[in-house]
Coordinates of N, CA and C in Angstrom, one line a residue:
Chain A
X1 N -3.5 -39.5 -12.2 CA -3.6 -38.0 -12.3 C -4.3 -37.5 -11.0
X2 N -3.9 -36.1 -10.8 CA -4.0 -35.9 -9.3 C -5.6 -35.1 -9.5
X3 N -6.8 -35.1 -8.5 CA -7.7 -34.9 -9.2 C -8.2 -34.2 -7.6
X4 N -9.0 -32.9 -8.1 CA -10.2 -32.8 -7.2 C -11.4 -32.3 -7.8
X5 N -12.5 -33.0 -7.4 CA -13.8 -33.1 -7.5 C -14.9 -32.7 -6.8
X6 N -14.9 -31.0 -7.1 CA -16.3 -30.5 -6.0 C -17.6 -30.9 -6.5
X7 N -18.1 -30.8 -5.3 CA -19.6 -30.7 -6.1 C -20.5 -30.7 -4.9
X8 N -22.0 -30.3 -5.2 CA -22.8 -29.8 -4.5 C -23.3 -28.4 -3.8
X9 N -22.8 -27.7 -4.7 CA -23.3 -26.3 -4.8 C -24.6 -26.3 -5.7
X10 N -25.1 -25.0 -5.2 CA -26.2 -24.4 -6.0 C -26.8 -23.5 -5.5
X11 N -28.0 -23.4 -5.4 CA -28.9 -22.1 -5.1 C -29.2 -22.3 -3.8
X12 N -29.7 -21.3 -3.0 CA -30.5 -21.7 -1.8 C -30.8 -20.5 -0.9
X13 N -31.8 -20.8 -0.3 CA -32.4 -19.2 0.4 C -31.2 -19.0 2.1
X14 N -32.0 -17.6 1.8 CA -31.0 -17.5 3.7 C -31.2 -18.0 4.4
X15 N -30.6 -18.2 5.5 CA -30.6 -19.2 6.7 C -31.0 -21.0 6.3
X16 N -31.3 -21.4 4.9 CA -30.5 -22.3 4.6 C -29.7 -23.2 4.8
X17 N -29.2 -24.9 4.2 CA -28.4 -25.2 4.4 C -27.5 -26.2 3.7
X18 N -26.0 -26.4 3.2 CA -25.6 -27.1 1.6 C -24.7 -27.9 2.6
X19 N -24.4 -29.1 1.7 CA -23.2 -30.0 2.2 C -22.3 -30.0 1.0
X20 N -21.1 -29.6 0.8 CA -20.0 -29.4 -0.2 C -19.0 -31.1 -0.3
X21 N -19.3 -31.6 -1.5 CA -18.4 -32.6 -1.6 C -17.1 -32.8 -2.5
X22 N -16.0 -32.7 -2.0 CA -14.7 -33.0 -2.9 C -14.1 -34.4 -2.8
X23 N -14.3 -34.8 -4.2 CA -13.8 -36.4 -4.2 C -12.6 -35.9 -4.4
X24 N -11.4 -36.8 -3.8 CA -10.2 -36.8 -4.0 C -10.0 -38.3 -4.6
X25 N -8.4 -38.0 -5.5 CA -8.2 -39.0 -6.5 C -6.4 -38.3 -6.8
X26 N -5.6 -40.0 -7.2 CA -4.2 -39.6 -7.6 C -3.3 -39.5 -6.6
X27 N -3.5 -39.2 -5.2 CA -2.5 -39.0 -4.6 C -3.0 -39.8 -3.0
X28 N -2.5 -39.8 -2.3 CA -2.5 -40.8 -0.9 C -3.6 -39.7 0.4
X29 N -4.4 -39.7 0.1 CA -5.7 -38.1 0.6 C -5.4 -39.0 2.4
X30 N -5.4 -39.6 2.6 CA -5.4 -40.1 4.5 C -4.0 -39.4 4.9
X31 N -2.9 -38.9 4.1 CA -1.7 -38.4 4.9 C -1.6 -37.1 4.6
X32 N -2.6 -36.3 4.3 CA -2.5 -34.6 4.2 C -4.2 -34.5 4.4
X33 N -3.4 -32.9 5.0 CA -4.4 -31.9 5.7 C -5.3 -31.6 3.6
X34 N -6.2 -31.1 4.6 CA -7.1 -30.8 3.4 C -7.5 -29.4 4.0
X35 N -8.4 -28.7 2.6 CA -9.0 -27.5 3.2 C -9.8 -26.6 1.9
X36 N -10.9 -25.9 2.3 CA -12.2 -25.2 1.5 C -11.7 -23.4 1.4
X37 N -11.5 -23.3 0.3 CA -11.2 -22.0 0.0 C -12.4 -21.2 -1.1
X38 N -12.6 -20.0 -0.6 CA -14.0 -19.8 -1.9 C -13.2 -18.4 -2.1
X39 N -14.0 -18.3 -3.5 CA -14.2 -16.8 -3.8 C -15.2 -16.1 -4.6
X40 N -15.4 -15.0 -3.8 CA -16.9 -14.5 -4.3 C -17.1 -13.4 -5.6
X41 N -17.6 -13.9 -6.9 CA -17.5 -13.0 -7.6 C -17.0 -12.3 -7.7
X42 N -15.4 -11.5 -8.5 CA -14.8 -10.6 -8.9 C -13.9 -10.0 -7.7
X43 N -13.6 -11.0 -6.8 CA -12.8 -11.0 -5.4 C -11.4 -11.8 -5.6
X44 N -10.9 -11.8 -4.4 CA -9.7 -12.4 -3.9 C -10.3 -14.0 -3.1
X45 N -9.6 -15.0 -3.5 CA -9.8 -15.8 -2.4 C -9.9 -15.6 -0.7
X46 N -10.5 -16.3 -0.1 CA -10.8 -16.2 1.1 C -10.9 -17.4 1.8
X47 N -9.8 -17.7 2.9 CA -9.2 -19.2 3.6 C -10.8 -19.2 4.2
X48 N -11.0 -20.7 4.3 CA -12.6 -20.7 4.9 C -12.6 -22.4 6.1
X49 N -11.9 -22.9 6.1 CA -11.6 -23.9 6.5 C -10.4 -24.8 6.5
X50 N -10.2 -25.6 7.6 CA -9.3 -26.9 7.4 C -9.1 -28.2 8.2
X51 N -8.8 -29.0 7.7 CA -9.0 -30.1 8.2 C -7.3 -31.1 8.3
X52 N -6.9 -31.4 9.7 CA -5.8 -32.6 9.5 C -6.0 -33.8 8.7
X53 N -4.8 -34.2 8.3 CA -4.6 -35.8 7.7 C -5.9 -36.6 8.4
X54 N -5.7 -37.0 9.7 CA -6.4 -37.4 10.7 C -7.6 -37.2 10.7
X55 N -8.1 -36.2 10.4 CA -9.4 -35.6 10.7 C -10.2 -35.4 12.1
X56 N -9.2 -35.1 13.6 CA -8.9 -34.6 14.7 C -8.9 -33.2 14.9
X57 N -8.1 -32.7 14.0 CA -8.2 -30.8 14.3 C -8.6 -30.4 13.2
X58 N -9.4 -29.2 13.2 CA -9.9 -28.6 12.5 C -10.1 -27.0 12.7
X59 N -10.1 -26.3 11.9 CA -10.1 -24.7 12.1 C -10.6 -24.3 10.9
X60 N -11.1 -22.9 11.4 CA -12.1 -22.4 10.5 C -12.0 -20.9 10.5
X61 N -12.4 -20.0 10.1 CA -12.3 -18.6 9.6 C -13.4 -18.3 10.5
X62 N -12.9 -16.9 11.2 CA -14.0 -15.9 11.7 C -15.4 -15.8 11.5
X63 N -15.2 -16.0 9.7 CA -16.8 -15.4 9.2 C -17.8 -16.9 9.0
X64 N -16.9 -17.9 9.4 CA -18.3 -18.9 9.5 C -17.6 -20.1 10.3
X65 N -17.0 -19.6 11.4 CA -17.3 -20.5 12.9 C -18.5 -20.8 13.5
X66 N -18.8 -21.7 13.5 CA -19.8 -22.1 14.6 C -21.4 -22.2 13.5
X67 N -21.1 -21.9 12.1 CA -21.9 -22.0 10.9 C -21.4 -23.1 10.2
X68 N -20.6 -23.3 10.2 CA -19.7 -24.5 8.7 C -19.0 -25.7 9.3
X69 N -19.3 -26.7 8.7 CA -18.7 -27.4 9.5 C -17.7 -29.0 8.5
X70 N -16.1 -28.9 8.9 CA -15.6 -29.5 7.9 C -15.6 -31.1 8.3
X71 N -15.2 -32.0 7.7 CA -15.1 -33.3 7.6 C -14.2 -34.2 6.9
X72 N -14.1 -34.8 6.8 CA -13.5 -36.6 5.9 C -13.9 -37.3 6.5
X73 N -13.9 -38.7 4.9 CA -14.0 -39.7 4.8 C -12.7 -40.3 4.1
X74 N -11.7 -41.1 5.2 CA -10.8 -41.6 4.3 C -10.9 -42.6 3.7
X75 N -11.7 -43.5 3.5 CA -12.7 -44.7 3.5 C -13.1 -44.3 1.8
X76 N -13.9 -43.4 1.9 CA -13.9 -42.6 0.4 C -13.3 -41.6 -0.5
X77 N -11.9 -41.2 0.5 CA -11.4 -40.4 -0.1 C -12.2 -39.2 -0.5
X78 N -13.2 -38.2 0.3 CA -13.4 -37.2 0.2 C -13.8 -36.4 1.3
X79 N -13.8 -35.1 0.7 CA -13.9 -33.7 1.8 C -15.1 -33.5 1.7
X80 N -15.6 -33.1 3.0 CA -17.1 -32.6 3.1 C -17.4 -31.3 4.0
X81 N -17.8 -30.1 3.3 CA -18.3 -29.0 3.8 C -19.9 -29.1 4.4
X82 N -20.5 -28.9 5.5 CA -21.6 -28.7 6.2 C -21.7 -27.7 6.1
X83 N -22.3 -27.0 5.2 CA -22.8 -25.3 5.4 C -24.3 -24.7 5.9
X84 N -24.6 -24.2 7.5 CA -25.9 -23.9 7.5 C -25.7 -22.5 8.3
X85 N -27.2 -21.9 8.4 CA -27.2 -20.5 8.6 C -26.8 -19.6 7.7
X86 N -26.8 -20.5 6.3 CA -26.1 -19.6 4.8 C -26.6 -17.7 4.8
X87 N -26.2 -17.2 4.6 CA -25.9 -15.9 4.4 C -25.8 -15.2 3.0
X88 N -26.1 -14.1 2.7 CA -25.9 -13.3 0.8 C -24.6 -13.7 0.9
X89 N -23.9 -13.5 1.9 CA -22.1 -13.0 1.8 C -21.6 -14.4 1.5
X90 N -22.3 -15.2 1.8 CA -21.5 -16.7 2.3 C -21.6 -17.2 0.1
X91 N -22.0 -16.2 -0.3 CA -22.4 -17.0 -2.0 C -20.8 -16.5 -2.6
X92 N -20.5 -17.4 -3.5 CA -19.0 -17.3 -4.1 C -18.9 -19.0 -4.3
X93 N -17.8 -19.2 -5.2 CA -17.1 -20.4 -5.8 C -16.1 -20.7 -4.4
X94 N -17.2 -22.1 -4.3 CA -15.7 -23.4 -3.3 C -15.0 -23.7 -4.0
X95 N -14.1 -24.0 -3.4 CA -12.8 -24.4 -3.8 C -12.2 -25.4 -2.4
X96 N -12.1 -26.7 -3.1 CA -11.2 -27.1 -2.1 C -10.0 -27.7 -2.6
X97 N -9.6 -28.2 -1.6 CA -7.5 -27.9 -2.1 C -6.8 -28.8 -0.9
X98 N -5.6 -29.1 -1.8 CA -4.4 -29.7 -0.6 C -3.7 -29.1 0.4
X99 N -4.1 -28.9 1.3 CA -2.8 -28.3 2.3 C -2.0 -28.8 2.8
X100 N -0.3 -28.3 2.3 CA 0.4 -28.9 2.2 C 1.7 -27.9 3.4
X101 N 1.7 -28.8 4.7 CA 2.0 -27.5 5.7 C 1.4 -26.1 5.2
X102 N 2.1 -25.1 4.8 CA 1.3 -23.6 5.3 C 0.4 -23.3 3.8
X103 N 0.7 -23.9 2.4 CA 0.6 -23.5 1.7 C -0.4 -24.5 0.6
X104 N -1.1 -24.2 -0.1 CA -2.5 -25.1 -1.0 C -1.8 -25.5 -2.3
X105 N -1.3 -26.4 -2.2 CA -0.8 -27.1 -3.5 C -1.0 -27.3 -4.9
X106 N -2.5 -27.9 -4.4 CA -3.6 -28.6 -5.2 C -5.1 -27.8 -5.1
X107 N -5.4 -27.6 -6.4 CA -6.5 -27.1 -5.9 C -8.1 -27.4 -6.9
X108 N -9.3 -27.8 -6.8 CA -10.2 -28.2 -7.4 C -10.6 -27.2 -8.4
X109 N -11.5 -27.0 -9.4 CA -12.3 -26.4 -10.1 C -13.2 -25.6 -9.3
X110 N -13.7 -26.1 -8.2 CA -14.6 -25.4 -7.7 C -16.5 -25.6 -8.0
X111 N -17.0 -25.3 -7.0 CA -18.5 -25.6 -7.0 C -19.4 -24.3 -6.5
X112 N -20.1 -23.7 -7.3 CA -21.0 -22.7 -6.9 C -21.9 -22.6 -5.7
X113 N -21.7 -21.6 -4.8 CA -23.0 -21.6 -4.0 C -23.3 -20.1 -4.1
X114 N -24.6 -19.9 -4.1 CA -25.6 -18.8 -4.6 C -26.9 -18.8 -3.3
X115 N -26.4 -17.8 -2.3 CA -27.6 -17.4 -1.5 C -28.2 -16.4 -1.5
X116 N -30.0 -16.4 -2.0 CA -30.6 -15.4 -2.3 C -31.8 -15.8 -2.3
X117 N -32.7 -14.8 -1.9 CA -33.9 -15.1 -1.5 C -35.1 -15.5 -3.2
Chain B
X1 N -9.2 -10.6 11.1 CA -8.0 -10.7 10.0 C -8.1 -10.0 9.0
X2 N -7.8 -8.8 8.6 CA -8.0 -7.7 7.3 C -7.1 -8.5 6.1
X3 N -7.1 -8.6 4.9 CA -6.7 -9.0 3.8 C -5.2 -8.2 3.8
X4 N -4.3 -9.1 3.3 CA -3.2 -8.4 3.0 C -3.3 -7.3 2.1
X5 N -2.5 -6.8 1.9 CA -2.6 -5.3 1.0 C -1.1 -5.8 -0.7
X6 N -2.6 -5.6 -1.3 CA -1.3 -5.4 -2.7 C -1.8 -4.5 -3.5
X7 N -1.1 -4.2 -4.5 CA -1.2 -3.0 -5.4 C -2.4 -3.7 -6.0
X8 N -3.6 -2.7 -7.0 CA -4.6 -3.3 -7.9 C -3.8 -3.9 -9.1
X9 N -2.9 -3.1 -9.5 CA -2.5 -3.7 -11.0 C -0.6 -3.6 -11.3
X10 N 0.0 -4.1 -11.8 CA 1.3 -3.5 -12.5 C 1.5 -4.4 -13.8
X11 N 1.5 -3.4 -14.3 CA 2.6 -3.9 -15.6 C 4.1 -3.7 -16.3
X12 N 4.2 -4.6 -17.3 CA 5.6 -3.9 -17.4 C 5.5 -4.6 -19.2
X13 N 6.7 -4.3 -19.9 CA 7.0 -4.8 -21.0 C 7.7 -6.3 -21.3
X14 N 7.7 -6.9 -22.6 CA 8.2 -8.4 -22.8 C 9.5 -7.7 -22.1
X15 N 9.7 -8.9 -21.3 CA 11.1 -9.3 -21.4 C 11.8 -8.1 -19.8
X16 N 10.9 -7.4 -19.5 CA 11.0 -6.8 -18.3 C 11.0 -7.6 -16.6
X17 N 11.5 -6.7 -15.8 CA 11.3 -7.5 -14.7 C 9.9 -6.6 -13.9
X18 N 9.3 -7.3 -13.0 CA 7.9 -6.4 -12.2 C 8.2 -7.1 -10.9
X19 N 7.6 -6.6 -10.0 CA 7.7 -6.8 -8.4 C 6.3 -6.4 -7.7
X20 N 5.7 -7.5 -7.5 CA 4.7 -7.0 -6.6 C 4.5 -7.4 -5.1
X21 N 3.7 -6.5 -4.3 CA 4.2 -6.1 -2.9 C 3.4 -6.8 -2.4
X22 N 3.3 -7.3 -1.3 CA 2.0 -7.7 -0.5 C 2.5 -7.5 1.1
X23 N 1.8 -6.3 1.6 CA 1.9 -5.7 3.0 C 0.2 -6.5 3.8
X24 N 1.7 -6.8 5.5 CA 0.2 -7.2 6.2 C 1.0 -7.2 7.4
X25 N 1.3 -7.7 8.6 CA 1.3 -7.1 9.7 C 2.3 -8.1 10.9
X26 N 2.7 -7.6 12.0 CA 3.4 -8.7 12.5 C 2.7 -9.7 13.3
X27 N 1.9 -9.8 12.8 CA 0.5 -11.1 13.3 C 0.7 -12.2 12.1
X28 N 1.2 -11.9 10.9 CA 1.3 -12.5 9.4 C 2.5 -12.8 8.8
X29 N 2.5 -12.1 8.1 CA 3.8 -12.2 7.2 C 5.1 -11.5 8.5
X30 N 5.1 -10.8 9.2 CA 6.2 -10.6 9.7 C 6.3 -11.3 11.1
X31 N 5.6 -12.5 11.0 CA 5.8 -13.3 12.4 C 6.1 -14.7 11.7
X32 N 5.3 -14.7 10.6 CA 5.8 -16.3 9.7 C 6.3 -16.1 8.7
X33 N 7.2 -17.5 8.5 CA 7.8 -17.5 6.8 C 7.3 -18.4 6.4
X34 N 5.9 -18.4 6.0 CA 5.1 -19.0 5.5 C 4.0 -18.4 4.4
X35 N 5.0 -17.5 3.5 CA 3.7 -16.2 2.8 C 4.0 -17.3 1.2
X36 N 2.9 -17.8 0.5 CA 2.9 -18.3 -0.7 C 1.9 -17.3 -1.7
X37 N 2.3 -17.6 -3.4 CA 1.7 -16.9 -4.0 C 0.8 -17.9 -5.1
X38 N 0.2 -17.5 -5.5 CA -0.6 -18.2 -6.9 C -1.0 -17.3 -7.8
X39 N -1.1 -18.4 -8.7 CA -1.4 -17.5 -10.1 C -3.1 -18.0 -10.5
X40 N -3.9 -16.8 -10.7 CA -4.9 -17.2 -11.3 C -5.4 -17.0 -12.4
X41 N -5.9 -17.6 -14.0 CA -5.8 -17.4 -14.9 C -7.7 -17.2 -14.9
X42 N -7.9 -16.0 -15.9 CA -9.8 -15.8 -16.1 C -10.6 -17.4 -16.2
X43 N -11.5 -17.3 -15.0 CA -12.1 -18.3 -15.4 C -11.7 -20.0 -14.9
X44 N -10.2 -20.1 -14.3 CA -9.4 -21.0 -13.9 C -9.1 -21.2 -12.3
X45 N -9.2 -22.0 -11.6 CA -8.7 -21.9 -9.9 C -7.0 -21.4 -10.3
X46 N -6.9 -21.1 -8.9 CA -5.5 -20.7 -8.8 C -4.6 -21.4 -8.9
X47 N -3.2 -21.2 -8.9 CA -2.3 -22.5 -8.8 C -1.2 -21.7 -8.1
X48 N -0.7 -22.3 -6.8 CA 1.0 -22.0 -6.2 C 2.0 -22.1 -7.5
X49 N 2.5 -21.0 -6.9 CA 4.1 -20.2 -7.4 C 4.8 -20.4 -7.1
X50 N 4.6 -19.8 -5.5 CA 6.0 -19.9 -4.7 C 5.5 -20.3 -3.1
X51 N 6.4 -21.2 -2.2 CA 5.5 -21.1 -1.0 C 7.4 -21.1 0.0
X52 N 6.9 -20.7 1.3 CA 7.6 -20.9 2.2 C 8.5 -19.6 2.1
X53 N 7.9 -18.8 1.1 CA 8.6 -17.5 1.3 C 9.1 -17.7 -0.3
X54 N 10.0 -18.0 -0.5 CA 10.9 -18.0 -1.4 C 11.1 -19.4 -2.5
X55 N 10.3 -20.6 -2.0 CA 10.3 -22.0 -2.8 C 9.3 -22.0 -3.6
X56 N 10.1 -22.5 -5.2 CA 9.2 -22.7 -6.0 C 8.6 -24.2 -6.5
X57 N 7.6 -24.5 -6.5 CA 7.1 -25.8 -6.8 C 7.7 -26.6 -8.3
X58 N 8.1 -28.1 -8.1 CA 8.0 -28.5 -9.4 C 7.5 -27.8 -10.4
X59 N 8.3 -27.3 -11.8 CA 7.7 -26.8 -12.9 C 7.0 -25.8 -12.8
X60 N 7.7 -24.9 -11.8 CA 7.2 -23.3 -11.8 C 8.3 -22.4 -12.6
X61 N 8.7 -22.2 -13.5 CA 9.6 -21.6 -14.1 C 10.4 -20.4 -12.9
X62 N 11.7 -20.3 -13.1 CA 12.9 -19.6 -12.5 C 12.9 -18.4 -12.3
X63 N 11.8 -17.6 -14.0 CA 11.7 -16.6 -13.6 C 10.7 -15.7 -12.4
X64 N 10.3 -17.0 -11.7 CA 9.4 -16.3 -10.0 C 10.0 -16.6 -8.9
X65 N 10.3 -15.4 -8.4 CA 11.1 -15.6 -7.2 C 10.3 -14.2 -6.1
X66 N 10.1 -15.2 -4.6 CA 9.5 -14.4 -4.0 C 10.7 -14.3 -2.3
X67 N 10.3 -12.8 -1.6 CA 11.6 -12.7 -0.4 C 10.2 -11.9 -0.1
X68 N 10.8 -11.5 1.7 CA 10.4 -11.2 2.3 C 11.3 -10.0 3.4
X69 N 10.6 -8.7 4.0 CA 11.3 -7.9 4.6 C 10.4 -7.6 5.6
X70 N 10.5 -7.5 7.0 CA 9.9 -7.1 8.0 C 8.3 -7.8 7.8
X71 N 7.2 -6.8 7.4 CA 5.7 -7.1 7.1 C 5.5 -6.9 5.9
X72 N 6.2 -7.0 4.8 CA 6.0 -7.0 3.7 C 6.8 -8.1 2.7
X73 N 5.8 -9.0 2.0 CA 6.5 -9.9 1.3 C 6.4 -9.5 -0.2
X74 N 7.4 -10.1 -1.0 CA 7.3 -9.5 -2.6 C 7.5 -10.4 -3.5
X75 N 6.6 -10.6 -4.5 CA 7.2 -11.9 -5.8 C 7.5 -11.0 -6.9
X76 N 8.5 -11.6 -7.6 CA 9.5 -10.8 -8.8 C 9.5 -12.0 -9.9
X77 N 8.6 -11.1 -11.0 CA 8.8 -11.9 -12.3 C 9.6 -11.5 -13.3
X78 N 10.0 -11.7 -13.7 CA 11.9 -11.1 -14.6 C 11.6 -12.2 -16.0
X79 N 11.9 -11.5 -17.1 CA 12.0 -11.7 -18.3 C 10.1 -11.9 -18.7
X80 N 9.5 -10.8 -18.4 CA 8.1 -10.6 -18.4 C 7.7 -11.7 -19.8
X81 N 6.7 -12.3 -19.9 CA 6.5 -12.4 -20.9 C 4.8 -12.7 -21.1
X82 N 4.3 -12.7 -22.5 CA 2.8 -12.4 -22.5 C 1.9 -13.6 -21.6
X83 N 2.4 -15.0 -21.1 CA 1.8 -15.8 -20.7 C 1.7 -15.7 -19.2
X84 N 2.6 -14.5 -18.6 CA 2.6 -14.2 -17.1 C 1.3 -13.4 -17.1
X85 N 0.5 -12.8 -18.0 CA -1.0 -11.8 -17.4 C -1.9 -12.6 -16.4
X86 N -1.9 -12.3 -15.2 CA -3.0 -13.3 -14.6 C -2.7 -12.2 -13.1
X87 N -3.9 -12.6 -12.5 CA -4.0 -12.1 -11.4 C -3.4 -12.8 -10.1
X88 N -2.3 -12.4 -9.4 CA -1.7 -12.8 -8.6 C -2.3 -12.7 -7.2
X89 N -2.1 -13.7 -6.5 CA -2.6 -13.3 -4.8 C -1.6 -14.1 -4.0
X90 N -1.2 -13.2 -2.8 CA -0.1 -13.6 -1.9 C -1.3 -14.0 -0.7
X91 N -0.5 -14.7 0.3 CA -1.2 -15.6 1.4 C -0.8 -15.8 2.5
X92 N -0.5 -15.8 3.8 CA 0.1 -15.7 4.9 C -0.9 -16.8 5.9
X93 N 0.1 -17.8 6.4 CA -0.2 -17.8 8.2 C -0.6 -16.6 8.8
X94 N -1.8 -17.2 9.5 CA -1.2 -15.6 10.2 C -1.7 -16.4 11.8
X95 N -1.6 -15.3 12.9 CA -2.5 -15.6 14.5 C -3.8 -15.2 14.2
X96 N -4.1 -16.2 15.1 CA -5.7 -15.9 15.5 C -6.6 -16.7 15.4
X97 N -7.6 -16.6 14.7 CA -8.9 -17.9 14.4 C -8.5 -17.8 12.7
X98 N -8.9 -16.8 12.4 CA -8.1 -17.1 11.0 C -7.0 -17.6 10.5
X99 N -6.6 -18.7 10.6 CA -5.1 -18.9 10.2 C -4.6 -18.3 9.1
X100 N -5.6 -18.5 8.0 CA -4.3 -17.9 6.6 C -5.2 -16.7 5.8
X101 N -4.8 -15.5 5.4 CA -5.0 -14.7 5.3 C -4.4 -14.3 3.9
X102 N -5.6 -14.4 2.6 CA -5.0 -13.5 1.1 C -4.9 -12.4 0.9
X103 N -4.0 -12.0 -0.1 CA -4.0 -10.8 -0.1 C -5.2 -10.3 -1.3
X104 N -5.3 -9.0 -1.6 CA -6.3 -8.4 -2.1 C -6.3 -8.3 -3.4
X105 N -5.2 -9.2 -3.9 CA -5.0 -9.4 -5.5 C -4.3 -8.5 -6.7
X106 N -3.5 -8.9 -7.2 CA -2.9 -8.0 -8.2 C -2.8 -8.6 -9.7
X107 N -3.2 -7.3 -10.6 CA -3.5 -8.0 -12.1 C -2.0 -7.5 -12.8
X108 N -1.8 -8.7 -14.0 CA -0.6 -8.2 -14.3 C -0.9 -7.7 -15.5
X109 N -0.4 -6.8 -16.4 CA -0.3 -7.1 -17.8 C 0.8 -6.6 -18.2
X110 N 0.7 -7.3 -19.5 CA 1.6 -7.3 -20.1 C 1.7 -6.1 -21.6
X111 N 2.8 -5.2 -21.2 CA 2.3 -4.0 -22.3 C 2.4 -4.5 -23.9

C-alpha cells in the first residue's frame, strides 16, 4: 500500500525552528521527485518546495527561500523539511506528496505547524 | 506568483454538467500544458483529477474532463452527482522561483 507519513509538526514561537518528516512506503521513493505542499487554515494549497529523485536540485517558493530547507534520505526512504526563521504566516497543514513530472499524485495526511507567540 | 483565479463557488443539479474556470497568465497556464486539478474532500488532503491538461489518473471516473484555451484552463464534471461536492483547486507550472502555482479554490455543490 502506497503510504505517506508526516510528522513533526507542532507549536512553536517566531523566528523558531521545525524539521518536517515524511516516511515514504509502497512505492520505489529513490526514482521520483518528491515535494512539501501546505495549507493554511480555510485556504487553497500553496506549492512550498521540491526535491529530484536524486536529491541534486531542488527549488522552493518565493515565500520561504533561503528560510526552508528540503532533503532525502533514500537509505530511509524519507522527506525532510528544515524550517527556520518560522513566521505567523508560515503556520498551516504540511503536506507532502509525489511529484510526478508537473503534477502531485500522491499525497500525505499532513502535519500541523502552528507559529505564535 | 499571484494564485490562479477561480470562481468561489458553482453548483448545478444531479445529473447536470458544471465547468469551472481557472484564469492565470502567460507565465502559467498559457506557456505550459501542465495545469492539473484535485479534489479535496472536508477534512481530507487532496487528490489529482486530472493532470497534463486533459489526463485522467487511474480510477478517476470519465465524468472529469479538463482543456485548456490561451490563459485559462477549465475542468468539466457532467452527470453531476451528490459525491462530486468538494472543493476543487487547479495548479500550473509556471516561470520564475515559484514553479507551481494553485489556484484559489472552488466549492462545488450539489443542489
Amino acid at each position: 500500500e502506497v503510504q505517506l507519513l508526516e510528522s513533526g509538526g507542532g507549536m512553536v514561537q517566531p523566528g523558531g525552528s521545525l524539521r518536517l518528516s515524511c516516511a515514504v512506503s509502497g512505492f520505489p521513493f529513490s526514482i521520483y521527485a518528491m515535494t512539501w505542499i501546505r495549507q493554511a487554515p480555510g485556504k487553497g494549497p500553496e506549492w512550498v518546495s521540491a526535491i529530484s529523485a536524486g536529491g541534486d536540485r531542488t527549488y522552493y517558493a518565493d515565500s520561504v527561500k533561503g528560510r526552508f530547507t528540503i532533503s532525502r534520505d533514500s537509505f530511509e526512504n524519507t522527506l525532510y523539511l528544515q524550517m527556520s526563521g518560522l513566521r505567523a504566516e508560515d503556520t498551516a497543514l504540511y503536506y507532502c506528496g509525489r511529484k510526478n513530472y508537473h503534477n502531485f499524485d500522491i499525497w500525505g495526511q499532513g502535519t500541523m505547524v502552528t507559529v505564535s507567540s | 506568483q499571484s494564485a490562479l483565479t477561480q470562481p468561489a463557488s458553482v453548483s448545478g443539479s444531479p445529473g447536470q454538467s458544471i465547468t469551472i474556470s481557472c484564469t492565470g497568465t502567460s507565465s502559467d497556464i498559457g506557456y505550459y500544458n501542465s495545469v492539473s486539478w484535485y479534489r479535496q474532500l472536508p477534512g481530507k488532503a487532496p487528490t489529482l483529477v486530472i493532470y497534463d491538461v486533459s489526463n485522467r489518473p487511474s480510477g478517476v471516473s470519465n465524468r472529469f474532463s479538463g482543456s485548456k484555451s490561451g490563459n485559462t484552463a477549465s475542468l468539466t464534471i457532467s452527470g453531476l452527482q451528490a459525491e462530486d461536492e468538494a472543493d476543487y483547486y487547479c495548479c500550473s507550472h509556471a516561470s520564475g522561483i515559484t514553479i507551481y502555482v494553485f489556484g484559489t479554490g472552488t466549492k462545488v455543490t450539489v443542489l
